[in-house]
Coordinates of C-alpha atoms and ligand atoms in Angstrom, one line a residue:
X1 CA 81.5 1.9 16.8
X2 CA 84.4 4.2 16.5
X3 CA 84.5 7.0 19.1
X4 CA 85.7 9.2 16.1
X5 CA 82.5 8.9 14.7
X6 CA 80.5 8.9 17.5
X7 CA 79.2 11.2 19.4
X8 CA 80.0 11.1 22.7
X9 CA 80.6 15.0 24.3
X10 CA 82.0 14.3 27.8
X11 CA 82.6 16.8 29.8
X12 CA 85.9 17.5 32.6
X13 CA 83.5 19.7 34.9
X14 CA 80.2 18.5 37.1
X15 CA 77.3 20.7 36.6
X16 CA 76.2 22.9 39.2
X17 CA 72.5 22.0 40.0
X18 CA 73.9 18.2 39.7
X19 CA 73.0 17.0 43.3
X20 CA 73.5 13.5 43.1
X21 CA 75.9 11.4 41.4
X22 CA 74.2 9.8 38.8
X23 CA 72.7 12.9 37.7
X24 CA 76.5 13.9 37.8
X25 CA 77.8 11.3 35.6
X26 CA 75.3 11.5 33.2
X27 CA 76.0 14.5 32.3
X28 CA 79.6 13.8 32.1
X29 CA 79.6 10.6 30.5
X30 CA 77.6 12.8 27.9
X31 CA 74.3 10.5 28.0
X32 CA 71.8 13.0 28.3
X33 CA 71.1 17.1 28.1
X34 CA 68.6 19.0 30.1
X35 CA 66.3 20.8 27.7
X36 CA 64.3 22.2 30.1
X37 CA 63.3 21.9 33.5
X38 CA 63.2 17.9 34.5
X39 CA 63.0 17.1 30.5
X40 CA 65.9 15.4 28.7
X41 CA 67.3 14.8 25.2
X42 CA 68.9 11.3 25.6
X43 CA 72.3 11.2 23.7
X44 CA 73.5 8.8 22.0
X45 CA 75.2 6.9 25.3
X46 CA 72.6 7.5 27.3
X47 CA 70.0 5.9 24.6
X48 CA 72.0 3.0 24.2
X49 CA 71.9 2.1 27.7
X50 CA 67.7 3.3 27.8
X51 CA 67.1 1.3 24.8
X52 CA 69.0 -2.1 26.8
X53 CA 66.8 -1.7 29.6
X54 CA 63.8 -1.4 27.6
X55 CA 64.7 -4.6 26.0
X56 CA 65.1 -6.8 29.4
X57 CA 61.9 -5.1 30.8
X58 CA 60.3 -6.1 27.7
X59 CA 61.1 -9.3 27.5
X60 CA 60.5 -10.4 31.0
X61 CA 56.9 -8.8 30.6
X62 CA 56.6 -11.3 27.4
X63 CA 57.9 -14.2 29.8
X64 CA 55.1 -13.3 32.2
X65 CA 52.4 -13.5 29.1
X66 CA 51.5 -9.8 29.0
X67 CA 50.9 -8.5 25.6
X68 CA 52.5 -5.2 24.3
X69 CA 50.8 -2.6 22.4
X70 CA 51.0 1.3 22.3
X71 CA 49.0 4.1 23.4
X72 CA 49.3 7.3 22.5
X73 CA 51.0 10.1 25.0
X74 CA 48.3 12.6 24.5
X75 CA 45.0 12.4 25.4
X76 CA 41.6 13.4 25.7
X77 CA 40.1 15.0 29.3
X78 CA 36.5 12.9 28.2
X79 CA 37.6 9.9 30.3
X80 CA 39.5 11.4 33.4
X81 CA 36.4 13.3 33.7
X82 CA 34.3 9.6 33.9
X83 CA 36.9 8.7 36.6
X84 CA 36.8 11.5 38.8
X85 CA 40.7 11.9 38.1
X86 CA 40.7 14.5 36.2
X87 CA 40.4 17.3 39.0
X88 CA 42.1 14.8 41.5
X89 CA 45.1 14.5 39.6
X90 CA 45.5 18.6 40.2
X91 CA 48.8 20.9 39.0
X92 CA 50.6 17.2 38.3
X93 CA 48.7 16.5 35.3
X94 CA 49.7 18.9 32.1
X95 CA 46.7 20.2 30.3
X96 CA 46.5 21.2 26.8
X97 CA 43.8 22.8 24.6
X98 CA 43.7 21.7 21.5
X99 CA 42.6 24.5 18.4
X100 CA 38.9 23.1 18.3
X101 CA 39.2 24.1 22.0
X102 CA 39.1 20.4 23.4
X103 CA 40.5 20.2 26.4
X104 CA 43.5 17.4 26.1
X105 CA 46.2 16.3 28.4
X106 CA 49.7 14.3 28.4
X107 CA 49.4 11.3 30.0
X108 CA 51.1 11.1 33.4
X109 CA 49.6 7.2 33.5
X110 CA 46.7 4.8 31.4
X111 CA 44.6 3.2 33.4
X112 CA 41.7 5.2 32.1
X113 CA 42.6 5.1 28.4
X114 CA 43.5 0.8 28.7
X115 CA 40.3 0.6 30.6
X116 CA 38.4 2.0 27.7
X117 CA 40.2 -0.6 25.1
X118 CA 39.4 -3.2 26.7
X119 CA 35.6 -2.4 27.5
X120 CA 35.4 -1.7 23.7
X121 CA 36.5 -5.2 22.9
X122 CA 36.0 -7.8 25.9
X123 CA 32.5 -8.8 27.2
X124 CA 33.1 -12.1 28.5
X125 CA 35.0 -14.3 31.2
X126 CA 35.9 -17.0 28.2
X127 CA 38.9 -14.0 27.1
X128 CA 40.2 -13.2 30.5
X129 CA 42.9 -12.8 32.0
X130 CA 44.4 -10.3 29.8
X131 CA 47.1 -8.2 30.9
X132 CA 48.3 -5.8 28.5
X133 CA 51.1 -3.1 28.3
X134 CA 53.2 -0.4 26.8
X135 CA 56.3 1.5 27.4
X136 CA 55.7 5.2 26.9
X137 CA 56.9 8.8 27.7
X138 CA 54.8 10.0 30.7
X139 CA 54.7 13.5 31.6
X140 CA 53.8 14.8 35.2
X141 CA 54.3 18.1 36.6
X142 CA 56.4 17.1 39.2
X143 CA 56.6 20.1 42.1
X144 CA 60.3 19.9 42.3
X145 CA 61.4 17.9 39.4
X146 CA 65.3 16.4 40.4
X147 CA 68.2 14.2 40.4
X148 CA 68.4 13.9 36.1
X149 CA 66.6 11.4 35.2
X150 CA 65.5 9.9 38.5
X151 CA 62.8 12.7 38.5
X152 CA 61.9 14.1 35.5
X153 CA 58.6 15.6 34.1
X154 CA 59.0 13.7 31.3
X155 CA 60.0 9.9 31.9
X156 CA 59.6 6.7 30.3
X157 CA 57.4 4.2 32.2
X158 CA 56.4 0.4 31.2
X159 CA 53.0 0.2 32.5
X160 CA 50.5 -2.7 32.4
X161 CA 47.3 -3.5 33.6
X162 CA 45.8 -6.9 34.3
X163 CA 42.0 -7.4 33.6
X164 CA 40.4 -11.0 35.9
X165 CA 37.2 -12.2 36.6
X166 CA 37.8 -12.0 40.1
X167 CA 40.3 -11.2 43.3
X168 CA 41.4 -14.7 43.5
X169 CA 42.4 -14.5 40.1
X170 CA 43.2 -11.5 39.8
X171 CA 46.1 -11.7 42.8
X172 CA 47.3 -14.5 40.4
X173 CA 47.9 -12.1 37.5
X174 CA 49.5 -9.5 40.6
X175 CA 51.7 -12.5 41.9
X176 CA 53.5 -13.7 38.2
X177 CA 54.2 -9.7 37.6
X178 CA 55.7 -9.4 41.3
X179 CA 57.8 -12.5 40.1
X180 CA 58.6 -10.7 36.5
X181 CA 59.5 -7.9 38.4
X182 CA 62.1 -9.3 40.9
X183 CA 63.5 -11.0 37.7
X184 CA 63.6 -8.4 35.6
X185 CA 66.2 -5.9 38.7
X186 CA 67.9 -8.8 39.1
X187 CA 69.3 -9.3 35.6
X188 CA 70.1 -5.5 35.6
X189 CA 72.6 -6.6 38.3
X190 CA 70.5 -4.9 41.0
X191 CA 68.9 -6.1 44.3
X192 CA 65.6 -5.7 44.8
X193 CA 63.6 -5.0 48.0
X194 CA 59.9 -5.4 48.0
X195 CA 58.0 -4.0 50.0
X196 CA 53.9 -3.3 51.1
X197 CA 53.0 -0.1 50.5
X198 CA 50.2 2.2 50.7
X199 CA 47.8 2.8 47.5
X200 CA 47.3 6.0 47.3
X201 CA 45.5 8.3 44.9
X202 CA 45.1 4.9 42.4
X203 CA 43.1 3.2 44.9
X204 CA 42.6 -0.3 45.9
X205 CA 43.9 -2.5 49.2
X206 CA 47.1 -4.1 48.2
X207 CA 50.2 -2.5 46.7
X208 CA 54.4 -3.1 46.6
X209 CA 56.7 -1.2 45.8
X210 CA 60.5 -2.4 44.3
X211 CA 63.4 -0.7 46.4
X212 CA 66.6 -1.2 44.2
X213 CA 69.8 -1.1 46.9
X214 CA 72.2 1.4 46.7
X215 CA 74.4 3.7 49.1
X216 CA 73.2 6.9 48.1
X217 CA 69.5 6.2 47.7
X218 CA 66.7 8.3 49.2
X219 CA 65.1 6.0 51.9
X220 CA 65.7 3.8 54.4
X221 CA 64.7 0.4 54.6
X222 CA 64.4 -1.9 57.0
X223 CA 64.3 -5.9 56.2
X224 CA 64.7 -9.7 56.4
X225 CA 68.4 -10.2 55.0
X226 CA 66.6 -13.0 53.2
X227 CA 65.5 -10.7 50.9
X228 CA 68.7 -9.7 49.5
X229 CA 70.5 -13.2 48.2
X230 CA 67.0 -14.5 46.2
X231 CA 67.3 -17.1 43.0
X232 CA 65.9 -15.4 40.3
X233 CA 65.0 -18.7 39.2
X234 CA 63.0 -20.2 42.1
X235 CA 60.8 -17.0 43.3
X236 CA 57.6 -17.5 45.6
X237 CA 55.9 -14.4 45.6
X238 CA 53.8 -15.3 48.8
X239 CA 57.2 -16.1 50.5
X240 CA 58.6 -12.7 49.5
X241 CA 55.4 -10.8 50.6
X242 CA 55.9 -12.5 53.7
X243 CA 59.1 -11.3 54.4
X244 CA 59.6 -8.4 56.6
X245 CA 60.2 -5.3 54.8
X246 CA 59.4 -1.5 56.3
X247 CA 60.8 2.0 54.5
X248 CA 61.8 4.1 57.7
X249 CA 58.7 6.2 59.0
X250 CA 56.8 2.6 58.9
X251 CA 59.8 0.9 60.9
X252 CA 59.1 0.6 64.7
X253 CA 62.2 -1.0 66.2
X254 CA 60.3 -2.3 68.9
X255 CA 57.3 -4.0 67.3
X256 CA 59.9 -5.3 64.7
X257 CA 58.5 -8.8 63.6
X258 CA 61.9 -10.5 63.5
X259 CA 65.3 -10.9 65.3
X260 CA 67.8 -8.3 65.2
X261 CA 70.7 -10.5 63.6
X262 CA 68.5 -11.1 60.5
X263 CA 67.1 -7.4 60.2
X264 CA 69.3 -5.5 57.3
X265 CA 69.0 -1.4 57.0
X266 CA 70.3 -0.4 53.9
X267 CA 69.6 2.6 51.4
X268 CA 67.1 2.4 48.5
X269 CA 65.9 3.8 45.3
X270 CA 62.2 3.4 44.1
X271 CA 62.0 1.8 40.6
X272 CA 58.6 0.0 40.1
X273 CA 55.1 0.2 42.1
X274 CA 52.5 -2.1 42.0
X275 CA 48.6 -2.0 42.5
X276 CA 45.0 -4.1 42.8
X277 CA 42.8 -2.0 43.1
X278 CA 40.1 -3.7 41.9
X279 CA 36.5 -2.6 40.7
X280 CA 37.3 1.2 40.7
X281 CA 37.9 2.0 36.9
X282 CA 35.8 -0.8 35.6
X283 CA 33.1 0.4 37.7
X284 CA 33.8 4.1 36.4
X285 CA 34.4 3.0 32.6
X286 CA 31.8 0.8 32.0
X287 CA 34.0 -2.2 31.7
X288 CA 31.5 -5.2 32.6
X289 CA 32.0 -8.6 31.7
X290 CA 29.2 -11.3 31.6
X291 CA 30.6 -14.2 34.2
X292 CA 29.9 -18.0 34.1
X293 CA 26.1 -17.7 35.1
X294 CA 25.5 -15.0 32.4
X295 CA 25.7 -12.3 35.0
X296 CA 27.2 -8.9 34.2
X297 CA 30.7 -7.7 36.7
X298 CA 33.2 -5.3 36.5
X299 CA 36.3 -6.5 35.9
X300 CA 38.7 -6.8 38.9
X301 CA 41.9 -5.1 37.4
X302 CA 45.8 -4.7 38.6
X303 CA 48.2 -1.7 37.8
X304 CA 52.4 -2.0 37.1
X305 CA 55.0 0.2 37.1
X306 CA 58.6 0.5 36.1
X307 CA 60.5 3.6 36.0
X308 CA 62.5 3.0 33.0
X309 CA 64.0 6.1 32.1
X310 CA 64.5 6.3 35.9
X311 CA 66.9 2.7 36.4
X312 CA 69.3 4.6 34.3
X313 CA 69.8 6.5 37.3
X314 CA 69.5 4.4 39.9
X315 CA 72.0 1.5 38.2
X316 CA 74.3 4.1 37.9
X317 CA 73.6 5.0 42.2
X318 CA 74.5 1.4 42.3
X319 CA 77.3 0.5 40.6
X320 CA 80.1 3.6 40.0
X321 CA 83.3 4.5 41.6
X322 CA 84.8 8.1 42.4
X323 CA 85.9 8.0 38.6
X324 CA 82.7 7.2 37.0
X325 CA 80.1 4.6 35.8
X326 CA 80.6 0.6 36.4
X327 CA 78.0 -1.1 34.0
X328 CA 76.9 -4.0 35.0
X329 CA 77.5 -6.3 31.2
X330 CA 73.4 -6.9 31.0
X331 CA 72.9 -3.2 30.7
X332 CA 76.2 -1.8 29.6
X333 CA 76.2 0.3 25.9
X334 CA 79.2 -1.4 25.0
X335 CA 80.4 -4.9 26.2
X336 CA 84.3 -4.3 25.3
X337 CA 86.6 -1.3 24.5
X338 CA 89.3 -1.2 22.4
X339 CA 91.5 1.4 23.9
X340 CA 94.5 2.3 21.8
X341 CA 96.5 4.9 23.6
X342 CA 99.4 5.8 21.1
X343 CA 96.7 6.6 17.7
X344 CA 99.6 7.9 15.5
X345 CA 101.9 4.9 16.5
X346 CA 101.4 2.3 13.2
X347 CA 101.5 -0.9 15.2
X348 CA 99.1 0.1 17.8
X349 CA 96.6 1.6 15.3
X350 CA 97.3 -1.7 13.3
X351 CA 96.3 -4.2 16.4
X352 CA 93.6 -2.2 17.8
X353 CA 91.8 -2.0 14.2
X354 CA 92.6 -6.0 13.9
X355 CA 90.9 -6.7 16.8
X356 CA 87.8 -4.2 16.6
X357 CA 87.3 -6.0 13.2
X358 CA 87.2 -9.5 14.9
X359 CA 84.8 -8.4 17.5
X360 CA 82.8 -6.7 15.3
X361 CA 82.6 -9.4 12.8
X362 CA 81.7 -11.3 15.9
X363 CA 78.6 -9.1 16.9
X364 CA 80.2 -8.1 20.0
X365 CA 79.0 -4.6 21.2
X366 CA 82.5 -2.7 21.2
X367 CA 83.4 0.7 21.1
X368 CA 87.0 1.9 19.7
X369 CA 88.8 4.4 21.0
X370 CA 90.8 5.6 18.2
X371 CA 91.0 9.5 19.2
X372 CA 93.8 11.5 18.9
X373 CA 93.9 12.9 21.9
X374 CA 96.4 12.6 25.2
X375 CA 97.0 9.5 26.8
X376 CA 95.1 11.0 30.6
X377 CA 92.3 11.8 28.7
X378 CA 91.9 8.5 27.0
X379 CA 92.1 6.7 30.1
X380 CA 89.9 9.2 32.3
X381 CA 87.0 9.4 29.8
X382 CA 87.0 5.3 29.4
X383 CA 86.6 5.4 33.6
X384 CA 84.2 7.7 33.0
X385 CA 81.8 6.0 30.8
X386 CA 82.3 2.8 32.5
X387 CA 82.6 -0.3 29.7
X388 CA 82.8 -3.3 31.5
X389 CA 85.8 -5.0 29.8
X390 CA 88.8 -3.1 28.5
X391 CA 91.6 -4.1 26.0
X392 CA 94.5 -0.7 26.9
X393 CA 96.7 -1.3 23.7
X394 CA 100.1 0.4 24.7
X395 CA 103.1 0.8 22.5
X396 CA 105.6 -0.9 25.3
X397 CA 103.8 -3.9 25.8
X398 CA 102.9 -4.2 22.3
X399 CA 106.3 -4.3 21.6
X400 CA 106.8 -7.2 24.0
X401 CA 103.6 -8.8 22.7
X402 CA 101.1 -7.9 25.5
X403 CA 98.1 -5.6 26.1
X404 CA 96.3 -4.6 28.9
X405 CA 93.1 -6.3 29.8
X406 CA 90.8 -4.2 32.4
X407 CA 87.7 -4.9 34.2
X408 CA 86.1 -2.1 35.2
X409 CA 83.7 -3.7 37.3
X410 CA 86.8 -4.6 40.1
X411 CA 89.2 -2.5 38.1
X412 CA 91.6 -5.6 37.9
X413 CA 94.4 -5.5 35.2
X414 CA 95.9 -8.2 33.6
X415 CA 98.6 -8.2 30.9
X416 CA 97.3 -10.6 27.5
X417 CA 99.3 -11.9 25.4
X418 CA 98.9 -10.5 21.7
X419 CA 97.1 -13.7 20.4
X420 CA 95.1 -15.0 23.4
X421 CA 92.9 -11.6 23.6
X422 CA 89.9 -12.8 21.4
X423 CA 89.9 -16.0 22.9
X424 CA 90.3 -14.3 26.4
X425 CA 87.1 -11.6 25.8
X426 CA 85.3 -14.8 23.7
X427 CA 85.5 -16.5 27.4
X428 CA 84.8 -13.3 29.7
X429 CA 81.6 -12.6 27.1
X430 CA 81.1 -16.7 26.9
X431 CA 80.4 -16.7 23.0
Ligands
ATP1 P1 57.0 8.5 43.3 O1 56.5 8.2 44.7 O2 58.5 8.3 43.2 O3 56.6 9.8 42.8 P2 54.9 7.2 42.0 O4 54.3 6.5 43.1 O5 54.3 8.5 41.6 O6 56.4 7.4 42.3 P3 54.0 5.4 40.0 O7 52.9 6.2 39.5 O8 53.8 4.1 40.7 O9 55.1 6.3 40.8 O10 55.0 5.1 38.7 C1 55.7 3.9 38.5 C2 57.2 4.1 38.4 O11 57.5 5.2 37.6 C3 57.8 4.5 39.8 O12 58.1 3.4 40.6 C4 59.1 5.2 39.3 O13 60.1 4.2 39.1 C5 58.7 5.8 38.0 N1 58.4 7.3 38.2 C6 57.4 7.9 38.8 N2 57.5 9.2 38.7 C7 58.7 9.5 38.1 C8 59.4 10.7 37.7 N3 58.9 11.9 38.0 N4 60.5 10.5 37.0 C9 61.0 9.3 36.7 N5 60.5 8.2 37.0 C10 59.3 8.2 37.7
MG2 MG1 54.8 10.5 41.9

């Protein structure tokens, strides 16, 4: 991509009703406008980096064996009514009337509307477990919608739901997402914290909750150091829930379970919520299967959440600097900029086009900065938007047959020679 053709309106000045710094950058990294209260157009930036996260949430649900498919984001009020949610879920839930005069509704989650799938289609214990999802807008009426993205009305949320015979098997299917789950922050370059956490409205007995760590997050949480250096590849679910782990108002320094030299307190961001809660939709929504010994049952069933749109946020809470975003590579919208800071200067648009041809050739993500504009600006909006690896083609060192190679993760720069760049960024991106 050429940032001459792009569109990528960053701004000098922070928004006034910007509290927090993601919220901040966004806006000035020019990923996403307000349109109205707590609803967003995503810009092209912003997209690109939505659209990455998508794809790792995505496929770590695949990994885990649940099925994708789509449901729509408006509904109709027939089944929240044959739940008892539709007056429960009060001034949250936004209510349409369509012009027949049906009363409709856009969905602020699905477990009614996936209940009523799978009753349509599954009546035995020979097709379970299923555990199905979809990654769709969600609207709720938040009372003080905030923070961008982190709490919007409208958000994009990959929600699934696991359908089992019983609660032995169904804390199976609730034990491989808990695994996907810690997987899936983990390659987004963020540390996860689970922790036990109270149902609520959905219902049910046993619930988590996925902290993600950073400085300026909203709670407080207390827990087992352990929790914060775990392999990705070797995760034991029952281990982890074992683990202490408390959010402040459930923390009670005295009746703390473990030793102070292995308690960590740190700040954390919500980013996924999960639930059994057992017979109480199937029960509601007619969703019976017939067991082993021909006997009818509702189906024990399991709720998941991940705040999508939301991670935007909170990997920017994580990783940025007081001059902007730091991507992490896994979620970054470019892997590698091509900075040329002297456009009208023939030799330095000559390289940097050389080499965003090669990388482009090469299917590496890479953004070129070939705007005319002043040297400052060039180098404050490329903080600013935070691509991981930099090439800063000057006309000096060009001269002398060097460029400038930054990572903007430790902010280190290194002078490359001329001809070792592509094998230098081939090594750093390990193609
Ligand atoms: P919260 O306590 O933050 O309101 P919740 O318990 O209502 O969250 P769930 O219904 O479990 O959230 O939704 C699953 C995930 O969706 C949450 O973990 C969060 O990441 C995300 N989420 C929930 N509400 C919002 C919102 N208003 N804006 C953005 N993301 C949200
Ligand atoms: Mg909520």
């Amino acid at each position: 991509m050429k940032y001459s053709n792009f569109f990528l309106p960053t701004l000098k000045d922070v928004p006034s009703d910007a509290e927090i710094i993601s919220h901040k950058l966004m806006i000035r990294a020019g990923m996403i406008k307000q349109s109205s209260s707590g609803i967003y157009s995503w810009l092209p930036l912003g997209l690109l980096v939505l659209k990455k996260i998508e794809h790792i949430v995505r496929e770590e649900q695949n990994r885990a064996g649940a099925i994708e498919l789509l449901m729509p984001t408006i509904q109709s009020s027939d089944l929240w009514i044959k739940s008892g949610r539709y007056d429960d879920y009060g001034k949250e839930m936004l209510r349409i009337t369509d012009r027949s005069g049906r009363e409709m509704l856009y969905g602020p989650t699905n477990e009614e509307l996936i209940t009523d799938i799978f009753q349509s289609h599954i009546s035995s214990y020979k097709d379970l477990p299923k555990n199905l999802y979809h990654i769709q807008w969600k609207f709720r009426d938040e009372v003080r919608p905030r923070f961008g993205v982190m709490r919007g009305r409208e958000f994009l949320m990959k929600d699934n739901y696991s359908f089992d015979l019983n609660e032995e098997e169904a804390k199976k299917s609730y034990d491989i997402m808990f695994k996907a789950y810690i997987k899936t922050f983990i390659r987004m370059g963020l540390t996860p914290i689970s922790l036990r956490a109270e149902t609520g409205p959905i219902g049910g007995n046993l619930s988590h909750e996925f902290q993600i760590l950073a400085k300026t997050g909203e709670s407080t949480l207390y827990y087992d150091k352990k929790l914060e250096s775990l392999n990705p590849e070797n995760i034991d679910p029952n281990e982890l829930q074992s683990f202490y782990a408390a959010v402040d108002d459930q923390h009670d320094e005295k009746n703390c379970p473990i030793q102070k030299k292995d308690l960590k307190i740190s700040k954390g961001i919500e980013v996924g919520h999960i639930f059994y809660f057992g017979t109480k939709y199937s029960e509601k929504l007619n969703a019976y299967i017939q067991d082993q010994d021909g006997k009818n049952i509702p189906v024990h069933m399991g709720s998941y959440g991940i705040g999508v749109s939301r991670l935007v946020g909170a990997i920017i809470e994580a990783n940025h600097d007081e001059k902007g975003i730091q991507w992490p590579t896994s979620v970054a919208p470019f892997k590698l900029a091509i900075i040329n800071l002297m456009s009208d200067d023939q030799d330095c648009a000559t390289k940097s086009m050389e080499y965003y041809d090669y990388f482009m050739k090469n299917e590496i993500e890479v953004i070129l900065d070939d705007r005319i504009c002043s040297v400052g600006k060039k180098l404050s909006d490329n903080e600013l938007i935070g691509i991981p690896f930099q090439i800063i083609i000057g006309k000096r060192d060009l001269k002398n047959g060097f460029v400038e190679f930054k990572n903007r993760l430790n902010n280190k720069v290194e002078k490359i020679k001329v001809d070792d760049v592509t094998n230098f960024i081939n090594n750093k991106l390990k193609i």
